[in-house]
Short mmCIF file of C-alpha atoms in Angstrom, two decimals:
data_model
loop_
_atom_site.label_atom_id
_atom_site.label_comp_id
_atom_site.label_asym_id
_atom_site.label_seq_id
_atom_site.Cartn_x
_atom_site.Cartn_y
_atom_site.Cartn_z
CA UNK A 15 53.81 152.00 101.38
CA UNK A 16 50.85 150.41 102.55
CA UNK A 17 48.74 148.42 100.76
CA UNK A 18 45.14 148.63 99.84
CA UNK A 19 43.06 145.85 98.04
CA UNK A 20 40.64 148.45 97.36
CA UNK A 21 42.86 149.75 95.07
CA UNK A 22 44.91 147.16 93.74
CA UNK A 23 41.92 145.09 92.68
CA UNK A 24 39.21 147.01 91.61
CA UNK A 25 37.74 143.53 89.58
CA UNK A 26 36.74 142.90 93.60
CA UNK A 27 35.62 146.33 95.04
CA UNK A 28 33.55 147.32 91.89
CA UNK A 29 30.36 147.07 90.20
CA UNK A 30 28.29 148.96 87.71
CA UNK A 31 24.40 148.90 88.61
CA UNK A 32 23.62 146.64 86.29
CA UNK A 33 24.71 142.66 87.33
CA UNK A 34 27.95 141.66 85.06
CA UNK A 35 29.43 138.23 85.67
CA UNK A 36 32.84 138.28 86.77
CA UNK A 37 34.95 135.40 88.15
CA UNK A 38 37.32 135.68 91.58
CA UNK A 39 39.47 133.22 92.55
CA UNK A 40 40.77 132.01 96.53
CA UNK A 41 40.76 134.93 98.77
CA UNK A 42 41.94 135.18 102.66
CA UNK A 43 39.54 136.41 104.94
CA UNK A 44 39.52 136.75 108.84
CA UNK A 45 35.97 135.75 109.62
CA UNK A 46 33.71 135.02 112.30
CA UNK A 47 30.01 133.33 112.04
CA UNK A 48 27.03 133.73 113.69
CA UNK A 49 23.36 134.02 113.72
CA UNK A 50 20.67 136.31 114.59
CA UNK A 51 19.48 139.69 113.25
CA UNK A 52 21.72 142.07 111.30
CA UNK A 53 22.81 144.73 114.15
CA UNK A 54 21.27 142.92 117.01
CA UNK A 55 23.65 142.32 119.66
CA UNK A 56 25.93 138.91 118.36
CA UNK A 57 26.19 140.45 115.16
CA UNK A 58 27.73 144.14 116.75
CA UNK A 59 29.91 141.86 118.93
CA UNK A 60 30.82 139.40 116.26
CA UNK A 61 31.66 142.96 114.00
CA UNK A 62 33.74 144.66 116.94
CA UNK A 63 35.93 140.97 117.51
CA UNK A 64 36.22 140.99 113.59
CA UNK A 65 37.69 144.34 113.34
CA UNK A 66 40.08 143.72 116.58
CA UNK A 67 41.70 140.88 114.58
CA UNK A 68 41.92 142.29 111.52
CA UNK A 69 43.93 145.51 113.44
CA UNK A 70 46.02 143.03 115.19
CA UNK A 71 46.95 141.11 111.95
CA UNK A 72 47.65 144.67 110.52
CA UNK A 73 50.00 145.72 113.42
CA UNK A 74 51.68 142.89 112.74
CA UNK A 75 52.33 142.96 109.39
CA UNK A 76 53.60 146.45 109.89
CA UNK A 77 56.01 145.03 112.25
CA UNK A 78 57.25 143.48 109.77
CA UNK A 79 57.19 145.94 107.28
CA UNK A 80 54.28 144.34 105.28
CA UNK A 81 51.62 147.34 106.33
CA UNK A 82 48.03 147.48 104.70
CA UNK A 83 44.90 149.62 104.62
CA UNK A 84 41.84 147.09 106.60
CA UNK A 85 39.91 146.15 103.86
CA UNK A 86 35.50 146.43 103.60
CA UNK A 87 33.50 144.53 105.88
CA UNK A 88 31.97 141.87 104.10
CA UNK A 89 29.33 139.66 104.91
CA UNK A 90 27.92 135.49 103.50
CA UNK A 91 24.25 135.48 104.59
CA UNK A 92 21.81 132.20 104.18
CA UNK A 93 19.28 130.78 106.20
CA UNK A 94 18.19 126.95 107.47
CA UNK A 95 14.92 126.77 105.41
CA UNK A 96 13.61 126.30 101.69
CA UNK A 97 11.24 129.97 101.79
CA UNK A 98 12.43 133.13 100.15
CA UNK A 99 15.52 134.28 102.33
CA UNK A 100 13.90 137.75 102.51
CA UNK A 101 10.45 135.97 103.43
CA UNK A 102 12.08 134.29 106.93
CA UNK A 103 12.52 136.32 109.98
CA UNK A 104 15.80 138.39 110.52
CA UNK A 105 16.41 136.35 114.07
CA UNK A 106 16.56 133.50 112.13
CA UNK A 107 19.31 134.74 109.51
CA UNK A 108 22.58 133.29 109.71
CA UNK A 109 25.84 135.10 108.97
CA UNK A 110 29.61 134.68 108.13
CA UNK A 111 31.46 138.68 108.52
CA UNK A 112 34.67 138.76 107.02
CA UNK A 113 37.68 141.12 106.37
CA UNK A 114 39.64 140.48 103.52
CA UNK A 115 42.89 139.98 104.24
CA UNK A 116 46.69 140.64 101.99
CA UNK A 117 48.46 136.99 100.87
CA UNK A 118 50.97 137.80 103.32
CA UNK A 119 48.67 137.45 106.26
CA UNK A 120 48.94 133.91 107.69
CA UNK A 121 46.73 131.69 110.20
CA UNK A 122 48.96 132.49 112.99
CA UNK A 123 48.79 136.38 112.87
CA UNK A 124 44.44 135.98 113.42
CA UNK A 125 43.48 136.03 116.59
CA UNK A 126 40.11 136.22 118.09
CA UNK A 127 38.40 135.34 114.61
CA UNK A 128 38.91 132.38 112.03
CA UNK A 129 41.52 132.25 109.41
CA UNK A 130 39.95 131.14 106.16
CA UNK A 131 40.20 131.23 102.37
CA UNK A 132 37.04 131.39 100.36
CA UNK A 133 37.06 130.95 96.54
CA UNK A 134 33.94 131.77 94.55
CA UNK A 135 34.42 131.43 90.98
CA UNK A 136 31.97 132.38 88.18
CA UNK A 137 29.77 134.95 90.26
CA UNK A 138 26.94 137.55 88.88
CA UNK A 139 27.73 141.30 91.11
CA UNK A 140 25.78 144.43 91.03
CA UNK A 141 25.98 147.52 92.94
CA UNK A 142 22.94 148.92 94.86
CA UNK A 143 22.90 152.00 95.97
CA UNK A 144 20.46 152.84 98.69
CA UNK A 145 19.63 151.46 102.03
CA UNK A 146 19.58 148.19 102.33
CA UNK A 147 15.75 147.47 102.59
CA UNK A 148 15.72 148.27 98.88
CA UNK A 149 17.98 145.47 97.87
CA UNK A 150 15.22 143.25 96.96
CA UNK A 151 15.23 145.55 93.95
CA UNK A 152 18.79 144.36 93.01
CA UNK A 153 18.39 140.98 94.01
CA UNK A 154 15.73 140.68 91.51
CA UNK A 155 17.71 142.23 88.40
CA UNK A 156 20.47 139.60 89.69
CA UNK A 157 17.99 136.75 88.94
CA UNK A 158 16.98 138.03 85.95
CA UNK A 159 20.51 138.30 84.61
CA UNK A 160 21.02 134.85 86.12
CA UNK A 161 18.34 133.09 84.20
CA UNK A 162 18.83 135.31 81.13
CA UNK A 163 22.37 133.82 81.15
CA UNK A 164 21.44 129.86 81.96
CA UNK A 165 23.00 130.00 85.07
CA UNK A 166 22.06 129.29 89.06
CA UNK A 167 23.28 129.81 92.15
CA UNK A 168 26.42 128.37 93.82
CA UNK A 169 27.37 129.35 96.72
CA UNK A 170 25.69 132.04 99.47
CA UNK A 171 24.87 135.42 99.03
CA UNK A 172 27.92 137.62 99.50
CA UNK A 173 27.58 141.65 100.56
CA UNK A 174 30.34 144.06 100.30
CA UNK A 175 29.70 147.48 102.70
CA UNK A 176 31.43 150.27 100.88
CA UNK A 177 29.99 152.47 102.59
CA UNK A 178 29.97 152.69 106.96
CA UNK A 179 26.04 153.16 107.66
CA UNK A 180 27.39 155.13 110.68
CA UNK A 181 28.31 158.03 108.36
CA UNK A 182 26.40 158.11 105.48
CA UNK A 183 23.07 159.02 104.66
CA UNK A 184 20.80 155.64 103.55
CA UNK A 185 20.24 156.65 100.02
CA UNK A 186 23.89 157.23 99.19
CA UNK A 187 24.96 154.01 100.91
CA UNK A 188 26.79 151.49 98.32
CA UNK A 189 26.70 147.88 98.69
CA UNK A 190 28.13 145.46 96.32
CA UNK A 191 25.98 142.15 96.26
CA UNK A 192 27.36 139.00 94.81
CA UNK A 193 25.84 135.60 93.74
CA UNK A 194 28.42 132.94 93.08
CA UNK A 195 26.55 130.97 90.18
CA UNK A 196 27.39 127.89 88.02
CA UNK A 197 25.94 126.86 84.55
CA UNK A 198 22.81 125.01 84.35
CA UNK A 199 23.45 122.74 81.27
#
């Protein structure tokens, strides 16, 4: 029976539309980092030599009898200045993509991308639906929810694709976005 994260921990892979605060703890992830505009060339090469080790780690595992479902692409995105993220040019973006990964996935079964573990604590998530120019919409009911509850953030921004923008239509696209946050006081 293979297993799927999706499914087995729907705290993760789930968010109503309105931001809730939630806490996660250490997580695997096959990742790879980069820089440059979302879908420009580096980033679609970065994605294709994300998804080769994730498959590799997966054929693997199912070697050994240990088979899973590939979990979401994921994404961290920041960039190197004090404006408005959203203000700064998309070339200047920067970018960790990452693929969850089971416990029983070790260092030595990712090749081709980095091994790492990411734990994010106390975190504010939200669902948008829509493409993801509209996220700015989102983002700002995050904040409010944010201040609202004394906290700030803690960590970068963190997107989870549930759906593949290669087969569905922009306004039914679902994204989960999540802040990692601490308290102010």
């Amino acid at each position: 029976m293979k297993l799927d994260l999706a499914k087995t921990d729907r705290n993760y892979y789930t968010a109503p539309a309105d931001p809730v605060l939630r806490t996660f703890g250490t997580h695997c992830y096959a990742t790879v980092t980069g820089s440059g505009a979302p879908l420009g060339r580096a980033y679609t090469e970065a994605v294709a030599t994300l998804y080769r080790a994730a498959y590799g780690a997966k054929k693997l595992a199912k070697a050994a009898d240990q088979d899973f479902v590939v979990a979401k692409l994921e994404g961290l995105w920041w960039v190197e200045s004090d404006a408005p993220p959203l203000t700064v040019a998309r070339e200047q973006w920067h970018w960790k993509m990452m693929i969850r990964l089971p416990e029983f996935i070790t260092a030595d079964m990712v090749t081709g991308a980095t091994f790492e573990e990411l734990t994010e604590g106390e975190s504010i998530q939200a669902l948008h639906v829509g493409p993801y120019s509209t996220e700015p919409e989102t983002l700002s009911r995050m904040d409010a929810f944010m201040r609202s509850e004394g906290l700030t953030m803690n960590g970068r921004h963190h997107e989870i694709y549930l759906s593949d923008p290669r087969k569905s239509a922009e306004a039914t696209m679902k994204t989960i976005l999540r802040h990692p946050v601490r308290r102010l006081t």
